[in-house]
Amino acid sequence: MRVREVMSAAPPALQPRHPIRQAAALFAEYDVDTLPVLDGSGRLVGTVSRRQVLRVASRGDDLDAPLEGVLEPCRDTAMRPDDQVPEALLSASLPVVSGEKLIGMLTPGDQARMFLARLSSTCNELKTVIDSMHNAIVVVDQRGVVTTFNRSAEKVFSRRADEVVGKSVKATFFTSRLLETLISGQAATSQKICLDGKWFLSNRTPIMRGGKVVGAVAVLQDISELEAVSRELESVRQLNAELDAIIESSFDGLVVTDAQGTIVRVNRAHERITGLPMEAVLERKLADLIAEGIMERSATLEALEKGETVTAVQEFGNGRVALVTGNPVFDGEGRVFRVVTNVRDITDLNLLQQQLEQASGLSRHYETELQQMRIRYADDRLVISSPKMRDLMQVVMRAAQVDSTILIQGESGVGKELIAETIHAHSPRRKGPFIRVNCGAIPANLLESELFGYEDGAFTGARKEGKAGLFELASQGTLFLDEIGELPLGLQVKLLRVLQEKEFTRVGGVRPVRVDLRIVAGTNRDLEQMVKDRAFREDLFYRLHVVPIQVPPLRERREEIPSLVAHFLNKFNQQYGMRKHVAPEVLDVLLEHRWPGNVRELENLVERLVVTTPHDIIRREDLPASLAAHSRQGLSPLDGRLGSEPLKLTMERVERQILERAFARCKTTRGVARELGVNQFKRIYDPVRFK
């Protein structure tokens, strides 16, 4: 800094002839330590200091003596306006001259003000720098009082500087460890801390002066972004490791090449199939491998040239043949930047094909056996022990595997609905809905809307939003139309269209609705006679009659009656918590009855007997009077056939009947053998058929 910028104005000047007393008066009036002395021409000839005047006064010298005696020459100490202010502290004021004339004085006060201004400027610059730093800075003195708290620290700690500066760091920040640095005098660097979910790198350093700790400074660097980048890099590393693991886990050979045909990735399976070591092909160009005769051709290079998937059969030096498929991968600009090639060993596939054919043969064999088991145990509610029902269930199981329309015929109560449920349960549509509808139980004027649904405003009382019909609800499943013979002729036409076109129109609608469902129909009427009587459409009959199933009445399979009785007894005993049994004479009566209501009539009778009989054994007298009256005293149901067939066959039938009755009572083959006094395994008999 130049002298002219800090100098003070010149005080009143003296002349050499003026008395010392006049100088003392000026010192008393002005707060200066030096006065200039000028000659008559105004040129500086010297200076007189306050100390000199005081020395004269203290010695008792004459104060009226001229200043010439105490004058100090200043030609060598005078300053020029453009001189730099000396860095050394001034002990007295110095005159400032321009040419030969006095223009001002440079006093120690001027120098001190200059130093103070410079210090203040430096402090402001330092504060500005500290506040401008991205890192948070906290400084404490040797007492632990915060002296510096920059703007970044304000953001990090959510505290204003005026709330923190001048206060104890321990009282302000409970978790601060700056006091430890003050006490130990040891720096603690590169320590990760978390504040409000953000990660910082903390560096604590003691401030030393003269070998003593006079404070400590903490610098916090926000590394949240670095942590995020680190995590992202770690994620990329894991993804890369997963990709390598996936590529290595592939049974097929995998090769990844760049846009220049250089192999950048290859798995061990490729080495196993081709016989080429991984180290021999990695980072090699495919064109070089072909030129060296290691490979004959490359589907990868062809995929690079054509920009499309290329499949080729390649033979390698180890004699193995592989199906090679190169798939180009495109970047955002539509250029090929990678080719992923799959190498599949056809030799292994041929072996697998042979094994598959063997497995398929076994599967067909096991399927045949399983089909027989399904026929035998198709449903817990089905009791199958007669040849007719076993033959019937074989047809049912075969028909269940296809989507053909099925017509189930039989008298009321024979179990047509149960057969329909069995068909659905063993069909490919078993995961879809099974919806049953009795065509004879719904009024004719409502049947069409129930089956096909209706649109908004189709008729009076219709729901505003319309309604989906049963055909729509049964989509992807099976619709069982029981009592199909009761369907009005008008609806038969619409049903025929559903069977032919797989679509229909809602009542009041114009848009056709397509459905995907299977239709199973059931009836106890003679549809062929109804066709002759023009009560049923002939074309619909033949559409329904694709797979006819005739369920025999119970009177044609009387041998199942003991098994059915045992089944229903077990069912209702469990349902009502009872332990009822049937006496042998009751079975005699049940075997004689014609059962016009078929299985349903038998089930209802067994439930009635279980509920109403007061004792555990159901006897003949517990039967309804109308049923007991038809029994013939002393005759077995087989007595009417005696003499009409060979003796051996008759004996087998009688033996079978005895075993059936015993099994109905005992439930197990061990109990039957104990009751009849025979060996359990002596007779060839299958009591498992009777549940």
GROMACS .gro file of N, CA and C in nm, residues 175-272:
model
  294
  175THR      N    1  -2.328  -3.509   2.027
  175THR     CA    2  -2.248  -3.621   1.976
  175THR      C    3  -2.112  -3.578   1.923
  176SER      N    4  -2.079  -3.447   1.936
  176SER     CA    5  -1.952  -3.399   1.882
  176SER      C    6  -1.835  -3.461   1.957
  177ARG      N    7  -1.728  -3.491   1.882
  177ARG     CA    8  -1.608  -3.549   1.941
  177ARG      C    9  -1.489  -3.455   1.927
  178LEU      N   10  -1.519  -3.324   1.905
  178LEU     CA   11  -1.411  -3.226   1.895
  178LEU      C   12  -1.337  -3.211   2.027
  179LEU      N   13  -1.411  -3.225   2.139
  179LEU     CA   14  -1.344  -3.212   2.269
  179LEU      C   15  -1.241  -3.322   2.289
  180GLU      N   16  -1.268  -3.441   2.234
  180GLU     CA   17  -1.168  -3.548   2.243
  180GLU      C   18  -1.040  -3.508   2.170
  181THR      N   19  -1.057  -3.442   2.054
  181THR     CA   20  -0.940  -3.395   1.980
  181THR      C   21  -0.866  -3.288   2.058
  182LEU      N   22  -0.940  -3.199   2.126
  182LEU     CA   23  -0.876  -3.096   2.209
  182LEU      C   24  -0.793  -3.160   2.320
  183ILE      N   25  -0.850  -3.261   2.384
  183ILE     CA   26  -0.783  -3.323   2.498
  183ILE      C   27  -0.664  -3.408   2.454
  184SER      N   28  -0.685  -3.489   2.350
  184SER     CA   29  -0.579  -3.581   2.308
  184SER      C   30  -0.475  -3.515   2.221
  185GLY      N   31  -0.514  -3.411   2.148
  185GLY     CA   32  -0.421  -3.348   2.055
  185GLY      C   33  -0.392  -3.434   1.934
  186GLN      N   34  -0.472  -3.541   1.913
  186GLN     CA   35  -0.452  -3.633   1.802
  186GLN      C   36  -0.557  -3.611   1.694
  187ALA      N   37  -0.512  -3.611   1.572
  187ALA     CA   38  -0.606  -3.594   1.460
  187ALA      C   39  -0.683  -3.724   1.437
  188ALA      N   40  -0.808  -3.711   1.396
  188ALA     CA   41  -0.893  -3.826   1.360
  188ALA      C   42  -0.946  -3.800   1.220
  189THR      N   43  -0.896  -3.873   1.123
  189THR     CA   44  -0.930  -3.846   0.983
  189THR      C   45  -1.006  -3.961   0.921
  190SER      N   46  -1.079  -3.927   0.813
  190SER     CA   47  -1.149  -4.026   0.728
  190SER      C   48  -1.242  -4.116   0.807
  191GLN      N   49  -1.323  -4.053   0.893
  191GLN     CA   50  -1.422  -4.129   0.971
  191GLN      C   51  -1.560  -4.102   0.913
  192LYS      N   52  -1.634  -4.210   0.881
  192LYS     CA   53  -1.768  -4.197   0.822
  192LYS      C   54  -1.871  -4.182   0.932
  193ILE      N   55  -1.956  -4.080   0.917
  193ILE     CA   56  -2.065  -4.060   1.011
  193ILE      C   57  -2.192  -4.033   0.931
  194CYS      N   58  -2.306  -4.061   0.994
  194CYS     CA   59  -2.437  -4.042   0.928
  194CYS      C   60  -2.515  -3.938   1.005
  195LEU      N   61  -2.560  -3.834   0.934
  195LEU     CA   62  -2.640  -3.727   0.994
  195LEU      C   63  -2.765  -3.709   0.910
  196ASP      N   64  -2.882  -3.731   0.971
  196ASP     CA   65  -3.011  -3.712   0.903
  196ASP      C   66  -3.017  -3.789   0.772
  197GLY      N   67  -2.967  -3.913   0.775
  197GLY     CA   68  -2.976  -3.998   0.658
  197GLY      C   69  -2.870  -3.972   0.553
  198LYS      N   70  -2.778  -3.876   0.578
  198LYS     CA   71  -2.671  -3.848   0.483
  198LYS      C   72  -2.538  -3.892   0.543
  199TRP      N   73  -2.450  -3.936   0.454
  199TRP     CA   74  -2.319  -3.983   0.498
  199TRP      C   75  -2.215  -3.875   0.475
  200PHE      N   76  -2.126  -3.857   0.577
  200PHE     CA   77  -2.020  -3.757   0.571
  200PHE      C   78  -1.887  -3.823   0.607
  201LEU      N   79  -1.780  -3.766   0.552
  201LEU     CA   80  -1.645  -3.806   0.588
  201LEU      C   81  -1.590  -3.699   0.682
  202SER      N   82  -1.563  -3.737   0.805
  202SER     CA   83  -1.524  -3.641   0.909
  202SER      C   84  -1.373  -3.645   0.928
  203ASN      N   85  -1.313  -3.521   0.933
  203ASN     CA   86  -1.171  -3.505   0.964
  203ASN      C   87  -1.159  -3.404   1.079
  204ARG      N   88  -1.106  -3.447   1.195
  204ARG     CA   89  -1.088  -3.360   1.312
  204ARG      C   90  -0.939  -3.341   1.336
  205THR      N   91  -0.899  -3.215   1.341
  205THR     CA   92  -0.756  -3.183   1.354
  205THR      C   93  -0.737  -3.080   1.465
  206PRO      N   94  -0.638  -3.099   1.554
  206PRO     CA   95  -0.609  -2.998   1.656
  206PRO      C   96  -0.537  -2.877   1.596
  207ILE      N   97  -0.560  -2.759   1.654
  207ILE     CA   98  -0.493  -2.635   1.612
  207ILE      C   99  -0.380  -2.610   1.712
  208MET      N  100  -0.257  -2.612   1.664
  208MET     CA  101  -0.139  -2.600   1.749
  208MET      C  102  -0.080  -2.459   1.737
  209ARG      N  103  -0.034  -2.407   1.850
  209ARG     CA  104   0.038  -2.280   1.852
  209ARG      C  105   0.142  -2.287   1.963
  210GLY      N  106   0.266  -2.275   1.920
  210GLY     CA  107   0.372  -2.284   2.018
  210GLY      C  108   0.379  -2.419   2.085
  211GLY      N  109   0.344  -2.522   2.012
  211GLY     CA  110   0.348  -2.657   2.067
  211GLY      C  111   0.233  -2.691   2.157
  212LYS      N  112   0.135  -2.601   2.170
  212LYS     CA  113   0.020  -2.626   2.255
  212LYS      C  114  -0.108  -2.629   2.169
  213VAL      N  115  -0.205  -2.705   2.218
  213VAL     CA  116  -0.334  -2.713   2.149
  213VAL      C  117  -0.417  -2.592   2.189
  214VAL      N  118  -0.451  -2.508   2.092
  214VAL     CA  119  -0.530  -2.388   2.120
  214VAL      C  120  -0.669  -2.397   2.059
  215GLY      N  121  -0.701  -2.508   1.998
  215GLY     CA  122  -0.833  -2.525   1.937
  215GLY      C  123  -0.838  -2.652   1.853
  216ALA      N  124  -0.951  -2.669   1.789
  216ALA     CA  125  -0.968  -2.786   1.702
  216ALA      C  126  -1.064  -2.751   1.590
  217VAL      N  127  -1.046  -2.813   1.475
  217VAL     CA  128  -1.131  -2.788   1.360
  217VAL      C  129  -1.183  -2.922   1.307
  218ALA      N  130  -1.311  -2.922   1.272
  218ALA     CA  131  -1.374  -3.040   1.213
  218ALA      C  132  -1.423  -3.005   1.074
  219VAL      N  133  -1.388  -3.088   0.978
  219VAL     CA  134  -1.431  -3.068   0.839
  219VAL      C  135  -1.514  -3.190   0.799
  220LEU      N  136  -1.639  -3.164   0.757
  220LEU     CA  137  -1.731  -3.271   0.717
  220LEU      C  138  -1.753  -3.264   0.566
  221GLN      N  139  -1.718  -3.370   0.497
  221GLN     CA  140  -1.736  -3.377   0.352
  221GLN      C  141  -1.854  -3.468   0.321
  222ASP      N  142  -1.954  -3.412   0.250
  222ASP     CA  143  -2.073  -3.489   0.213
  222ASP      C  144  -2.035  -3.593   0.108
  223ILE      N  145  -2.048  -3.720   0.146
  223ILE     CA  146  -2.013  -3.828   0.053
  223ILE      C  147  -2.137  -3.911   0.017
  224SER      N  148  -2.256  -3.851   0.035
  224SER     CA  149  -2.379  -3.924   0.002
  224SER      C  150  -2.380  -3.964  -0.144
  225GLU      N  151  -2.340  -3.869  -0.232
  225GLU     CA  152  -2.337  -3.901  -0.374
  225GLU      C  153  -2.234  -4.009  -0.403
  226LEU      N  154  -2.117  -3.997  -0.332
  226LEU     CA  155  -2.015  -4.100  -0.351
  226LEU      C  156  -2.065  -4.235  -0.303
  227GLU      N  157  -2.141  -4.232  -0.190
  227GLU     CA  158  -2.198  -4.357  -0.141
  227GLU      C  159  -2.296  -4.415  -0.242
  228ALA      N  160  -2.379  -4.326  -0.302
  228ALA     CA  161  -2.475  -4.373  -0.403
  228ALA      C  162  -2.402  -4.432  -0.523
  229VAL      N  163  -2.294  -4.361  -0.565
  229VAL     CA  164  -2.215  -4.413  -0.678
  229VAL      C  165  -2.151  -4.546  -0.640
  230SER      N  166  -2.102  -4.552  -0.514
  230SER     CA  167  -2.040  -4.677  -0.468
  230SER      C  168  -2.140  -4.791  -0.468
  231ARG      N  169  -2.261  -4.760  -0.417
  231ARG     CA  170  -2.364  -4.865  -0.417
  231ARG      C  171  -2.401  -4.905  -0.559
  232GLU      N  172  -2.407  -4.804  -0.648
  232GLU     CA  173  -2.441  -4.836  -0.787
  232GLU      C  174  -2.331  -4.922  -0.849
  233LEU      N  175  -2.206  -4.888  -0.819
  233LEU     CA  176  -2.097  -4.970  -0.870
  233LEU      C  177  -2.103  -5.111  -0.814
  234GLU      N  178  -2.139  -5.120  -0.684
  234GLU     CA  179  -2.153  -5.251  -0.624
  234GLU      C  180  -2.266  -5.330  -0.688
  235SER      N  181  -2.376  -5.256  -0.718
  235SER     CA  182  -2.489  -5.321  -0.785
  235SER      C  183  -2.449  -5.370  -0.923
  236VAL      N  184  -2.373  -5.285  -0.995
  236VAL     CA  185  -2.326  -5.326  -1.128
  236VAL      C  186  -2.234  -5.447  -1.117
  237ARG      N  187  -2.149  -5.446  -1.014
  237ARG     CA  188  -2.059  -5.560  -0.994
  237ARG      C  189  -2.139  -5.688  -0.967
  238GLN      N  190  -2.244  -5.675  -0.883
  238GLN     CA  191  -2.326  -5.792  -0.854
  238GLN      C  192  -2.400  -5.839  -0.978
  239LEU      N  193  -2.453  -5.742  -1.057
  239LEU     CA  194  -2.522  -5.778  -1.180
  239LEU      C  195  -2.428  -5.850  -1.276
  240ASN      N  196  -2.306  -5.798  -1.283
  240ASN     CA  197  -2.208  -5.861  -1.370
  240ASN      C  198  -2.176  -6.003  -1.322
  241ALA      N  199  -2.165  -6.017  -1.189
  241ALA     CA  200  -2.140  -6.151  -1.134
  241ALA      C  201  -2.259  -6.243  -1.161
  242GLU      N  202  -2.383  -6.189  -1.147
  242GLU     CA  203  -2.502  -6.269  -1.175
  242GLU      C  204  -2.506  -6.309  -1.322
  243LEU      N  205  -2.471  -6.214  -1.409
  243LEU     CA  206  -2.469  -6.245  -1.552
  243LEU      C  207  -2.370  -6.356  -1.582
  244ASP      N  208  -2.251  -6.347  -1.521
  244ASP     CA  209  -2.152  -6.453  -1.540
  244ASP      C  210  -2.204  -6.587  -1.489
  245ALA      N  211  -2.272  -6.581  -1.371
  245ALA     CA  212  -2.326  -6.706  -1.315
  245ALA      C  213  -2.434  -6.764  -1.405
  246ILE      N  214  -2.519  -6.677  -1.460
  246ILE     CA  215  -2.626  -6.723  -1.549
  246ILE      C  216  -2.567  -6.785  -1.675
  247ILE      N  217  -2.468  -6.717  -1.731
  247ILE     CA  218  -2.405  -6.769  -1.853
  247ILE      C  219  -2.338  -6.903  -1.824
  248GLU      N  220  -2.271  -6.913  -1.708
  248GLU     CA  221  -2.202  -7.037  -1.674
  248GLU      C  222  -2.299  -7.150  -1.642
  249SER      N  223  -2.418  -7.115  -1.591
  249SER     CA  224  -2.514  -7.219  -1.553
  249SER      C  225  -2.587  -7.279  -1.672
  250SER      N  226  -2.574  -7.217  -1.787
  250SER     CA  227  -2.643  -7.267  -1.906
  250SER      C  228  -2.582  -7.399  -1.952
  251PHE      N  229  -2.668  -7.497  -1.978
  251PHE     CA  230  -2.620  -7.625  -2.031
  251PHE      C  231  -2.573  -7.609  -2.174
  252ASP      N  232  -2.634  -7.515  -2.248
  252ASP     CA  233  -2.591  -7.487  -2.385
  252ASP      C  234  -2.469  -7.395  -2.381
  253GLY      N  235  -2.389  -7.402  -2.486
  253GLY     CA  236  -2.277  -7.310  -2.498
  253GLY      C  237  -2.326  -7.171  -2.533
  254LEU      N  238  -2.269  -7.070  -2.469
  254LEU     CA  239  -2.306  -6.931  -2.494
  254LEU      C  240  -2.181  -6.852  -2.528
  255VAL      N  241  -2.189  -6.774  -2.637
  255VAL     CA  242  -2.078  -6.691  -2.681
  255VAL      C  243  -2.133  -6.551  -2.708
  256VAL      N  244  -2.064  -6.449  -2.655
  256VAL     CA  245  -2.102  -6.310  -2.678
  256VAL      C  246  -1.987  -6.242  -2.752
  257THR      N  247  -2.018  -6.182  -2.867
  257THR     CA  248  -1.916  -6.112  -2.945
  257THR      C  249  -1.956  -5.967  -2.963
  258ASP      N  250  -1.856  -5.880  -2.990
  258ASP     CA  251  -1.884  -5.739  -3.015
  258ASP      C  252  -1.912  -5.717  -3.163
  259ALA      N  253  -1.923  -5.590  -3.200
  259ALA     CA  254  -1.959  -5.557  -3.338
  259ALA      C  255  -1.849  -5.593  -3.437
  260GLN      N  256  -1.725  -5.615  -3.388
  260GLN     CA  257  -1.615  -5.652  -3.478
  260GLN      C  258  -1.595  -5.804  -3.483
  261GLY      N  259  -1.682  -5.879  -3.418
  261GLY     CA  260  -1.671  -6.024  -3.421
  261GLY      C  261  -1.568  -6.078  -3.323
  262THR      N  262  -1.532  -5.998  -3.221
  262THR     CA  263  -1.438  -6.043  -3.118
  262THR      C  264  -1.515  -6.105  -3.002
  263ILE      N  265  -1.474  -6.222  -2.959
  263ILE     CA  266  -1.542  -6.291  -2.849
  263ILE      C  267  -1.509  -6.221  -2.718
  264VAL      N  268  -1.613  -6.172  -2.647
  264VAL     CA  269  -1.594  -6.102  -2.520
  264VAL      C  270  -1.640  -6.186  -2.401
  265ARG      N  271  -1.728  -6.283  -2.424
  265ARG     CA  272  -1.773  -6.373  -2.318
  265ARG      C  273  -1.793  -6.511  -2.377
  266VAL      N  274  -1.762  -6.612  -2.297
  266VAL     CA  275  -1.786  -6.750  -2.338
  266VAL      C  276  -1.794  -6.834  -2.212
  267ASN      N  277  -1.881  -6.935  -2.212
  267ASN     CA  278  -1.895  -7.018  -2.092
  267ASN      C  279  -1.826  -7.153  -2.110
  268ARG      N  280  -1.820  -7.228  -1.999
  268ARG     CA  281  -1.753  -7.357  -2.000
  268ARG      C  282  -1.828  -7.460  -2.083
  269ALA      N  283  -1.962  -7.443  -2.094
  269ALA     CA  284  -2.039  -7.538  -2.175
  269ALA      C  285  -1.994  -7.534  -2.320
  270HIS      N  286  -1.956  -7.415  -2.369
  270HIS     CA  287  -1.905  -7.403  -2.506
  270HIS      C  288  -1.775  -7.482  -2.520
  271GLU      N  289  -1.691  -7.477  -2.417
  271GLU     CA  290  -1.567  -7.554  -2.419
  271GLU      C  291  -1.596  -7.704  -2.421
  272ARG      N  292  -1.698  -7.747  -2.343
  272ARG     CA  293  -1.733  -7.888  -2.338
  272ARG      C  294  -1.787  -7.937  -2.472
   0.00000   0.00000   0.00000
